[in-house]
Amino acid sequence: MSETDIRRAGFCAVIGAPNAGKSTLTNRLVGAKVAIVTHKVQTTRFPVRGVAQLGDTQIVIVDTPGIFAAKRRLDRAMVKAAWGGAEEADCIVHLVDASAWVAEQAGRLSAAQRHSIEDDRRVIEQLKEAGKRAFLALNKIDLFPHDQVLPVIAALNEAGVYDEIFLISAENGEGVDRLEAAIAARMPEGPALYPPDQIADLPMRLLAAEVTREKLMLRLHQELPYQLMVDTEAWEERADGSVRVQQVIIVGREGHKAMVLGKGGSLIKEIGRQARLELTQMLERPVHLFLFVKVDERWQEKRERYQGIGLEFDV
């Protein structure tokens, strides 16, 4: 397909509570991995734009950070970025973890699910205040019998902010085709916004840093994943077609550095191996990855750390 074959193109923002499955849905719609995915909340820190094609329509999917009650500067910047991604979008999808709402109906709500529902209600109120309408996508329907979601549909439909409601599983693809077709129908007429063979609007240096951060989040526990960032310091194209990548993992405490390194450096070696394998597959060429760990107690209070990932510092 060439750019001249595109007749419609626009933006669709995917918003919702942390861990609702926004990155999984984005990757499913694009058909390739453009956003990191973990089982931990607040994985996405900044809007990631993935490019999907459906017939003669190009959809730029904006995967946004989770919307939650923000206290720290980084959290506030992430939430503002999420709403910023929705403000100018041609279509908004509010993705909801339906399993949390089903659990509430059954009276067996976990603490994490309670927070998820509180965040969902916060999104609904802000959609009302902004006068925005959205598609509601009830995700994770593969986790329970479908008839259990009927009371949830009725309750959320009363909010009055949804044009259509979709039952989906971003994980296995169930119902996603219908949602994608509805999104495509909302895209305005116009030329392609990106070349048809481009799947993401994200600098490779930043995507590479996100791949390494994903591996760290999957291996580290408790609060540490939210106390670190990864920066690609150097990207060297080599004559043999390979690429040399140097990254620094920035942590806030000396004790965190020891945790990232692992006993005898075992953990950082394994993180580097996993990240290198994924980057080699993504780039389809050899990658030489070098990881270092740096302690910076005030990295979350430094403007340049926010500018590097497209977040506002003064929030």
PDB file of N, CA and C in Angstrom, residues 155-235:
ATOM      1  N   ALA A 155     -24.733  -0.385  34.116  1.00  0.00           N
ATOM      2  CA  ALA A 155     -24.286   0.646  35.061  1.00  0.00           C
ATOM      3  C   ALA A 155     -23.431   1.707  34.371  1.00  0.00           C
ATOM      4  N   LEU A 156     -22.493   1.272  33.540  1.00  0.00           N
ATOM      5  CA  LEU A 156     -21.602   2.233  32.890  1.00  0.00           C
ATOM      6  C   LEU A 156     -22.308   3.007  31.785  1.00  0.00           C
ATOM      7  N   ASN A 157     -23.287   2.405  31.147  1.00  0.00           N
ATOM      8  CA  ASN A 157     -24.032   3.093  30.098  1.00  0.00           C
ATOM      9  C   ASN A 157     -24.799   4.294  30.647  1.00  0.00           C
ATOM     10  N   GLU A 158     -25.163   4.203  31.933  1.00  0.00           N
ATOM     11  CA  GLU A 158     -25.886   5.307  32.564  1.00  0.00           C
ATOM     12  C   GLU A 158     -25.030   6.562  32.713  1.00  0.00           C
ATOM     13  N   ALA A 159     -23.717   6.431  32.568  1.00  0.00           N
ATOM     14  CA  ALA A 159     -22.830   7.589  32.693  1.00  0.00           C
ATOM     15  C   ALA A 159     -23.120   8.634  31.622  1.00  0.00           C
ATOM     16  N   GLY A 160     -23.622   8.195  30.461  1.00  0.00           N
ATOM     17  CA  GLY A 160     -24.001   9.130  29.409  1.00  0.00           C
ATOM     18  C   GLY A 160     -22.846   9.714  28.618  1.00  0.00           C
ATOM     19  N   VAL A 161     -21.678   9.056  28.661  1.00  0.00           N
ATOM     20  CA  VAL A 161     -20.525   9.595  27.927  1.00  0.00           C
ATOM     21  C   VAL A 161     -20.058   8.660  26.814  1.00  0.00           C
ATOM     22  N   TYR A 162     -20.752   7.523  26.638  1.00  0.00           N
ATOM     23  CA  TYR A 162     -20.290   6.536  25.667  1.00  0.00           C
ATOM     24  C   TYR A 162     -21.216   6.448  24.455  1.00  0.00           C
ATOM     25  N   ASP A 163     -20.614   6.467  23.268  1.00  0.00           N
ATOM     26  CA  ASP A 163     -21.371   6.316  22.030  1.00  0.00           C
ATOM     27  C   ASP A 163     -21.662   4.846  21.724  1.00  0.00           C
ATOM     28  N   GLU A 164     -20.681   3.992  21.970  1.00  0.00           N
ATOM     29  CA  GLU A 164     -20.848   2.550  21.742  1.00  0.00           C
ATOM     30  C   GLU A 164     -20.062   1.799  22.803  1.00  0.00           C
ATOM     31  N   ILE A 165     -20.466   0.543  23.052  1.00  0.00           N
ATOM     32  CA  ILE A 165     -19.792  -0.293  24.037  1.00  0.00           C
ATOM     33  C   ILE A 165     -19.330  -1.582  23.359  1.00  0.00           C
ATOM     34  N   PHE A 166     -18.082  -1.944  23.608  1.00  0.00           N
ATOM     35  CA  PHE A 166     -17.486  -3.123  22.990  1.00  0.00           C
ATOM     36  C   PHE A 166     -16.944  -4.053  24.066  1.00  0.00           C
ATOM     37  N   LEU A 167     -17.156  -5.344  23.881  1.00  0.00           N
ATOM     38  CA  LEU A 167     -16.581  -6.354  24.757  1.00  0.00           C
ATOM     39  C   LEU A 167     -15.365  -6.931  24.052  1.00  0.00           C
ATOM     40  N   ILE A 168     -14.199  -6.826  24.678  1.00  0.00           N
ATOM     41  CA  ILE A 168     -12.973  -7.252  24.005  1.00  0.00           C
ATOM     42  C   ILE A 168     -12.033  -7.991  24.951  1.00  0.00           C
ATOM     43  N   SER A 169     -11.106  -8.693  24.356  1.00  0.00           N
ATOM     44  CA  SER A 169      -9.938  -9.198  25.055  1.00  0.00           C
ATOM     45  C   SER A 169      -8.733  -8.750  24.251  1.00  0.00           C
ATOM     46  N   ALA A 170      -8.031  -7.745  24.761  1.00  0.00           N
ATOM     47  CA  ALA A 170      -6.838  -7.276  24.061  1.00  0.00           C
ATOM     48  C   ALA A 170      -5.781  -8.369  24.015  1.00  0.00           C
ATOM     49  N   GLU A 171      -5.828  -9.257  24.992  1.00  0.00           N
ATOM     50  CA  GLU A 171      -4.828 -10.328  25.089  1.00  0.00           C
ATOM     51  C   GLU A 171      -4.973 -11.332  23.958  1.00  0.00           C
ATOM     52  N   ASN A 172      -6.209 -11.796  23.688  1.00  0.00           N
ATOM     53  CA  ASN A 172      -6.376 -12.822  22.645  1.00  0.00           C
ATOM     54  C   ASN A 172      -7.044 -12.300  21.374  1.00  0.00           C
ATOM     55  N   GLY A 173      -7.438 -11.026  21.356  1.00  0.00           N
ATOM     56  CA  GLY A 173      -7.974 -10.414  20.143  1.00  0.00           C
ATOM     57  C   GLY A 173      -9.484 -10.480  20.002  1.00  0.00           C
ATOM     58  N   GLU A 174     -10.171 -11.131  20.933  1.00  0.00           N
ATOM     59  CA  GLU A 174     -11.628 -11.259  20.839  1.00  0.00           C
ATOM     60  C   GLU A 174     -12.302  -9.881  20.834  1.00  0.00           C
ATOM     61  N   GLY A 175     -13.131  -9.640  19.821  1.00  0.00           N
ATOM     62  CA  GLY A 175     -13.888  -8.397  19.738  1.00  0.00           C
ATOM     63  C   GLY A 175     -13.103  -7.190  19.260  1.00  0.00           C
ATOM     64  N   VAL A 176     -11.802  -7.313  19.086  1.00  0.00           N
ATOM     65  CA  VAL A 176     -10.983  -6.153  18.721  1.00  0.00           C
ATOM     66  C   VAL A 176     -11.278  -5.691  17.295  1.00  0.00           C
ATOM     67  N   ASP A 177     -11.605  -6.610  16.399  1.00  0.00           N
ATOM     68  CA  ASP A 177     -11.906  -6.237  15.011  1.00  0.00           C
ATOM     69  C   ASP A 177     -13.089  -5.271  14.940  1.00  0.00           C
ATOM     70  N   ARG A 178     -14.129  -5.533  15.723  1.00  0.00           N
ATOM     71  CA  ARG A 178     -15.301  -4.641  15.728  1.00  0.00           C
ATOM     72  C   ARG A 178     -14.927  -3.260  16.258  1.00  0.00           C
ATOM     73  N   LEU A 179     -14.141  -3.242  17.302  1.00  0.00           N
ATOM     74  CA  LEU A 179     -13.699  -1.967  17.862  1.00  0.00           C
ATOM     75  C   LEU A 179     -12.862  -1.202  16.843  1.00  0.00           C
ATOM     76  N   GLU A 180     -11.949  -1.883  16.180  1.00  0.00           N
ATOM     77  CA  GLU A 180     -11.081  -1.221  15.203  1.00  0.00           C
ATOM     78  C   GLU A 180     -11.898  -0.657  14.047  1.00  0.00           C
ATOM     79  N   ALA A 181     -12.912  -1.387  13.584  1.00  0.00           N
ATOM     80  CA  ALA A 181     -13.755  -0.912  12.493  1.00  0.00           C
ATOM     81  C   ALA A 181     -14.507   0.359  12.908  1.00  0.00           C
ATOM     82  N   ALA A 182     -14.973   0.388  14.165  1.00  0.00           N
ATOM     83  CA  ALA A 182     -15.681   1.576  14.657  1.00  0.00           C
ATOM     84  C   ALA A 182     -14.742   2.771  14.769  1.00  0.00           C
ATOM     85  N   ILE A 183     -13.513   2.518  15.202  1.00  0.00           N
ATOM     86  CA  ILE A 183     -12.514   3.589  15.280  1.00  0.00           C
ATOM     87  C   ILE A 183     -12.225   4.127  13.886  1.00  0.00           C
ATOM     88  N   ALA A 184     -12.028   3.218  12.931  1.00  0.00           N
ATOM     89  CA  ALA A 184     -11.708   3.631  11.558  1.00  0.00           C
ATOM     90  C   ALA A 184     -12.814   4.505  10.980  1.00  0.00           C
ATOM     91  N   ALA A 185     -14.065   4.185  11.298  1.00  0.00           N
ATOM     92  CA  ALA A 185     -15.194   4.966  10.781  1.00  0.00           C
ATOM     93  C   ALA A 185     -15.194   6.394  11.312  1.00  0.00           C
ATOM     94  N   ARG A 186     -14.518   6.636  12.438  1.00  0.00           N
ATOM     95  CA  ARG A 186     -14.444   7.974  13.021  1.00  0.00           C
ATOM     96  C   ARG A 186     -13.296   8.816  12.460  1.00  0.00           C
ATOM     97  N   MET A 187     -12.417   8.209  11.713  1.00  0.00           N
ATOM     98  CA  MET A 187     -11.275   8.958  11.190  1.00  0.00           C
ATOM     99  C   MET A 187     -11.713   9.890  10.062  1.00  0.00           C
ATOM    100  N   PRO A 188     -11.236  11.123  10.078  1.00  0.00           N
ATOM    101  CA  PRO A 188     -11.644  12.084   9.049  1.00  0.00           C
ATOM    102  C   PRO A 188     -10.992  11.799   7.699  1.00  0.00           C
ATOM    103  N   GLU A 189     -11.616  12.299   6.653  1.00  0.00           N
ATOM    104  CA  GLU A 189     -11.011  12.179   5.331  1.00  0.00           C
ATOM    105  C   GLU A 189      -9.728  13.001   5.289  1.00  0.00           C
ATOM    106  N   GLY A 190      -8.724  12.453   4.627  1.00  0.00           N
ATOM    107  CA  GLY A 190      -7.458  13.171   4.524  1.00  0.00           C
ATOM    108  C   GLY A 190      -6.328  12.226   4.159  1.00  0.00           C
ATOM    109  N   PRO A 191      -5.175  12.780   3.833  1.00  0.00           N
ATOM    110  CA  PRO A 191      -4.030  11.960   3.419  1.00  0.00           C
ATOM    111  C   PRO A 191      -3.395  11.240   4.606  1.00  0.00           C
ATOM    112  N   ALA A 192      -2.509  10.306   4.304  1.00  0.00           N
ATOM    113  CA  ALA A 192      -1.792   9.559   5.334  1.00  0.00           C
ATOM    114  C   ALA A 192      -0.971  10.513   6.203  1.00  0.00           C
ATOM    115  N   LEU A 193      -0.944  10.241   7.473  1.00  0.00           N
ATOM    116  CA  LEU A 193      -0.145  11.033   8.404  1.00  0.00           C
ATOM    117  C   LEU A 193       1.266  10.480   8.536  1.00  0.00           C
ATOM    118  N   TYR A 194       1.422   9.187   8.241  1.00  0.00           N
ATOM    119  CA  TYR A 194       2.727   8.525   8.294  1.00  0.00           C
ATOM    120  C   TYR A 194       2.845   7.594   7.098  1.00  0.00           C
ATOM    121  N   PRO A 195       4.063   7.268   6.682  1.00  0.00           N
ATOM    122  CA  PRO A 195       4.234   6.280   5.616  1.00  0.00           C
ATOM    123  C   PRO A 195       3.553   4.971   6.026  1.00  0.00           C
ATOM    124  N   PRO A 196       2.873   4.295   5.100  1.00  0.00           N
ATOM    125  CA  PRO A 196       2.116   3.080   5.433  1.00  0.00           C
ATOM    126  C   PRO A 196       2.949   1.974   6.073  1.00  0.00           C
ATOM    127  N   ASP A 197       4.270   1.954   5.828  1.00  0.00           N
ATOM    128  CA  ASP A 197       5.099   0.894   6.411  1.00  0.00           C
ATOM    129  C   ASP A 197       5.664   1.282   7.775  1.00  0.00           C
ATOM    130  N   GLN A 198       5.304   2.452   8.288  1.00  0.00           N
ATOM    131  CA  GLN A 198       5.782   2.873   9.599  1.00  0.00           C
ATOM    132  C   GLN A 198       4.782   2.436  10.664  1.00  0.00           C
ATOM    133  N   ILE A 199       5.274   1.819  11.731  1.00  0.00           N
ATOM    134  CA  ILE A 199       4.355   1.304  12.747  1.00  0.00           C
ATOM    135  C   ILE A 199       4.364   2.126  14.031  1.00  0.00           C
ATOM    136  N   ALA A 200       5.296   3.064  14.164  1.00  0.00           N
ATOM    137  CA  ALA A 200       5.336   3.846  15.404  1.00  0.00           C
ATOM    138  C   ALA A 200       5.996   5.194  15.167  1.00  0.00           C
ATOM    139  N   ASP A 201       5.523   6.185  15.917  1.00  0.00           N
ATOM    140  CA  ASP A 201       6.143   7.503  15.925  1.00  0.00           C
ATOM    141  C   ASP A 201       6.908   7.629  17.242  1.00  0.00           C
ATOM    142  N   LEU A 202       8.046   6.961  17.283  1.00  0.00           N
ATOM    143  CA  LEU A 202       8.842   6.912  18.501  1.00  0.00           C
ATOM    144  C   LEU A 202      10.304   6.750  18.107  1.00  0.00           C
ATOM    145  N   PRO A 203      11.184   7.674  18.517  1.00  0.00           N
ATOM    146  CA  PRO A 203      12.601   7.538  18.168  1.00  0.00           C
ATOM    147  C   PRO A 203      13.144   6.193  18.628  1.00  0.00           C
ATOM    148  N   MET A 204      13.984   5.585  17.811  1.00  0.00           N
ATOM    149  CA  MET A 204      14.495   4.257  18.130  1.00  0.00           C
ATOM    150  C   MET A 204      15.282   4.258  19.424  1.00  0.00           C
ATOM    151  N   ARG A 205      15.975   5.346  19.726  1.00  0.00           N
ATOM    152  CA  ARG A 205      16.730   5.420  20.983  1.00  0.00           C
ATOM    153  C   ARG A 205      15.786   5.321  22.180  1.00  0.00           C
ATOM    154  N   LEU A 206      14.629   5.964  22.064  1.00  0.00           N
ATOM    155  CA  LEU A 206      13.662   5.940  23.156  1.00  0.00           C
ATOM    156  C   LEU A 206      12.985   4.579  23.263  1.00  0.00           C
ATOM    157  N   LEU A 207      12.650   3.989  22.114  1.00  0.00           N
ATOM    158  CA  LEU A 207      12.036   2.663  22.116  1.00  0.00           C
ATOM    159  C   LEU A 207      13.001   1.636  22.706  1.00  0.00           C
ATOM    160  N   ALA A 208      14.276   1.760  22.386  1.00  0.00           N
ATOM    161  CA  ALA A 208      15.281   0.841  22.932  1.00  0.00           C
ATOM    162  C   ALA A 208      15.358   0.969  24.454  1.00  0.00           C
ATOM    163  N   ALA A 209      15.276   2.198  24.952  1.00  0.00           N
ATOM    164  CA  ALA A 209      15.287   2.408  26.402  1.00  0.00           C
ATOM    165  C   ALA A 209      14.057   1.788  27.048  1.00  0.00           C
ATOM    166  N   GLU A 210      12.924   1.879  26.363  1.00  0.00           N
ATOM    167  CA  GLU A 210      11.695   1.303  26.890  1.00  0.00           C
ATOM    168  C   GLU A 210      11.766  -0.228  26.934  1.00  0.00           C
ATOM    169  N   VAL A 211      12.413  -0.823  25.957  1.00  0.00           N
ATOM    170  CA  VAL A 211      12.570  -2.287  25.956  1.00  0.00           C
ATOM    171  C   VAL A 211      13.357  -2.718  27.196  1.00  0.00           C
ATOM    172  N   THR A 212      14.439  -2.019  27.489  1.00  0.00           N
ATOM    173  CA  THR A 212      15.238  -2.359  28.670  1.00  0.00           C
ATOM    174  C   THR A 212      14.451  -2.112  29.949  1.00  0.00           C
ATOM    175  N   ARG A 213      13.681  -1.021  30.000  1.00  0.00           N
ATOM    176  CA  ARG A 213      12.890  -0.732  31.198  1.00  0.00           C
ATOM    177  C   ARG A 213      11.822  -1.812  31.407  1.00  0.00           C
ATOM    178  N   GLU A 214      11.250  -2.318  30.318  1.00  0.00           N
ATOM    179  CA  GLU A 214      10.279  -3.402  30.442  1.00  0.00           C
ATOM    180  C   GLU A 214      10.907  -4.620  31.109  1.00  0.00           C
ATOM    181  N   LYS A 215      12.114  -4.994  30.682  1.00  0.00           N
ATOM    182  CA  LYS A 215      12.768  -6.162  31.254  1.00  0.00           C
ATOM    183  C   LYS A 215      13.052  -5.948  32.744  1.00  0.00           C
ATOM    184  N   LEU A 216      13.416  -4.730  33.109  1.00  0.00           N
ATOM    185  CA  LEU A 216      13.654  -4.409  34.517  1.00  0.00           C
ATOM    186  C   LEU A 216      12.365  -4.525  35.333  1.00  0.00           C
ATOM    187  N   MET A 217      11.260  -3.989  34.784  1.00  0.00           N
ATOM    188  CA  MET A 217       9.994  -4.019  35.503  1.00  0.00           C
ATOM    189  C   MET A 217       9.498  -5.446  35.723  1.00  0.00           C
ATOM    190  N   LEU A 218       9.771  -6.317  34.760  1.00  0.00           N
ATOM    191  CA  LEU A 218       9.321  -7.694  34.880  1.00  0.00           C
ATOM    192  C   LEU A 218      10.124  -8.476  35.922  1.00  0.00           C
ATOM    193  N   ARG A 219      11.347  -8.033  36.179  1.00  0.00           N
ATOM    194  CA  ARG A 219      12.204  -8.764  37.110  1.00  0.00           C
ATOM    195  C   ARG A 219      12.248  -8.164  38.515  1.00  0.00           C
ATOM    196  N   LEU A 220      12.004  -6.867  38.629  1.00  0.00           N
ATOM    197  CA  LEU A 220      12.105  -6.194  39.924  1.00  0.00           C
ATOM    198  C   LEU A 220      10.744  -6.132  40.599  1.00  0.00           C
ATOM    199  N   HIS A 221      10.752  -5.988  41.910  1.00  0.00           N
ATOM    200  CA  HIS A 221       9.513  -6.060  42.667  1.00  0.00           C
ATOM    201  C   HIS A 221       9.282  -4.802  43.489  1.00  0.00           C
ATOM    202  N   GLN A 222       8.078  -4.739  44.044  1.00  0.00           N
ATOM    203  CA  GLN A 222       7.659  -3.648  44.919  1.00  0.00           C
ATOM    204  C   GLN A 222       7.774  -2.306  44.199  1.00  0.00           C
ATOM    205  N   GLU A 223       8.328  -1.291  44.864  1.00  0.00           N
ATOM    206  CA  GLU A 223       8.310   0.058  44.312  1.00  0.00           C
ATOM    207  C   GLU A 223       9.482   0.369  43.396  1.00  0.00           C
ATOM    208  N   LEU A 224      10.517  -0.454  43.392  1.00  0.00           N
ATOM    209  CA  LEU A 224      11.723  -0.105  42.649  1.00  0.00           C
ATOM    210  C   LEU A 224      11.483   0.203  41.168  1.00  0.00           C
ATOM    211  N   PRO A 225      10.628  -0.558  40.454  1.00  0.00           N
ATOM    212  CA  PRO A 225      10.429  -0.240  39.034  1.00  0.00           C
ATOM    213  C   PRO A 225       9.987   1.199  38.781  1.00  0.00           C
ATOM    214  N   TYR A 226       9.310   1.818  39.765  1.00  0.00           N
ATOM    215  CA  TYR A 226       8.826   3.181  39.576  1.00  0.00           C
ATOM    216  C   TYR A 226       9.844   4.217  40.032  1.00  0.00           C
ATOM    217  N   GLN A 227      10.975   3.754  40.557  1.00  0.00           N
ATOM    218  CA  GLN A 227      12.020   4.650  41.034  1.00  0.00           C
ATOM    219  C   GLN A 227      13.208   4.681  40.072  1.00  0.00           C
ATOM    220  N   LEU A 228      13.028   4.160  38.865  1.00  0.00           N
ATOM    221  CA  LEU A 228      14.149   4.144  37.931  1.00  0.00           C
ATOM    222  C   LEU A 228      13.712   4.598  36.543  1.00  0.00           C
ATOM    223  N   MET A 229      14.687   4.975  35.751  1.00  0.00           N
ATOM    224  CA  MET A 229      14.455   5.253  34.337  1.00  0.00           C
ATOM    225  C   MET A 229      15.655   4.750  33.547  1.00  0.00           C
ATOM    226  N   VAL A 230      15.479   4.595  32.248  1.00  0.00           N
ATOM    227  CA  VAL A 230      16.546   4.141  31.365  1.00  0.00           C
ATOM    228  C   VAL A 230      16.758   5.191  30.291  1.00  0.00           C
ATOM    229  N   ASP A 231      18.005   5.553  30.069  1.00  0.00           N
ATOM    230  CA  ASP A 231      18.345   6.564  29.063  1.00  0.00           C
ATOM    231  C   ASP A 231      19.348   5.972  28.086  1.00  0.00           C
ATOM    232  N   THR A 232      19.052   6.078  26.795  1.00  0.00           N
ATOM    233  CA  THR A 232      20.000   5.638  25.770  1.00  0.00           C
ATOM    234  C   THR A 232      21.006   6.762  25.533  1.00  0.00           C
ATOM    235  N   GLU A 233      22.204   6.578  26.046  1.00  0.00           N
ATOM    236  CA  GLU A 233      23.224   7.622  25.983  1.00  0.00           C
ATOM    237  C   GLU A 233      23.945   7.669  24.642  1.00  0.00           C
ATOM    238  N   ALA A 234      24.117   6.508  24.013  1.00  0.00           N
ATOM    239  CA  ALA A 234      24.861   6.476  22.749  1.00  0.00           C
ATOM    240  C   ALA A 234      24.260   5.433  21.816  1.00  0.00           C
ATOM    241  N   TRP A 235      24.237   5.780  20.535  1.00  0.00           N
ATOM    242  CA  TRP A 235      23.710   4.887  19.486  1.00  0.00           C
ATOM    243  C   TRP A 235      24.677   4.996  18.306  1.00  0.00           C
TER     244      TRP A 235
END
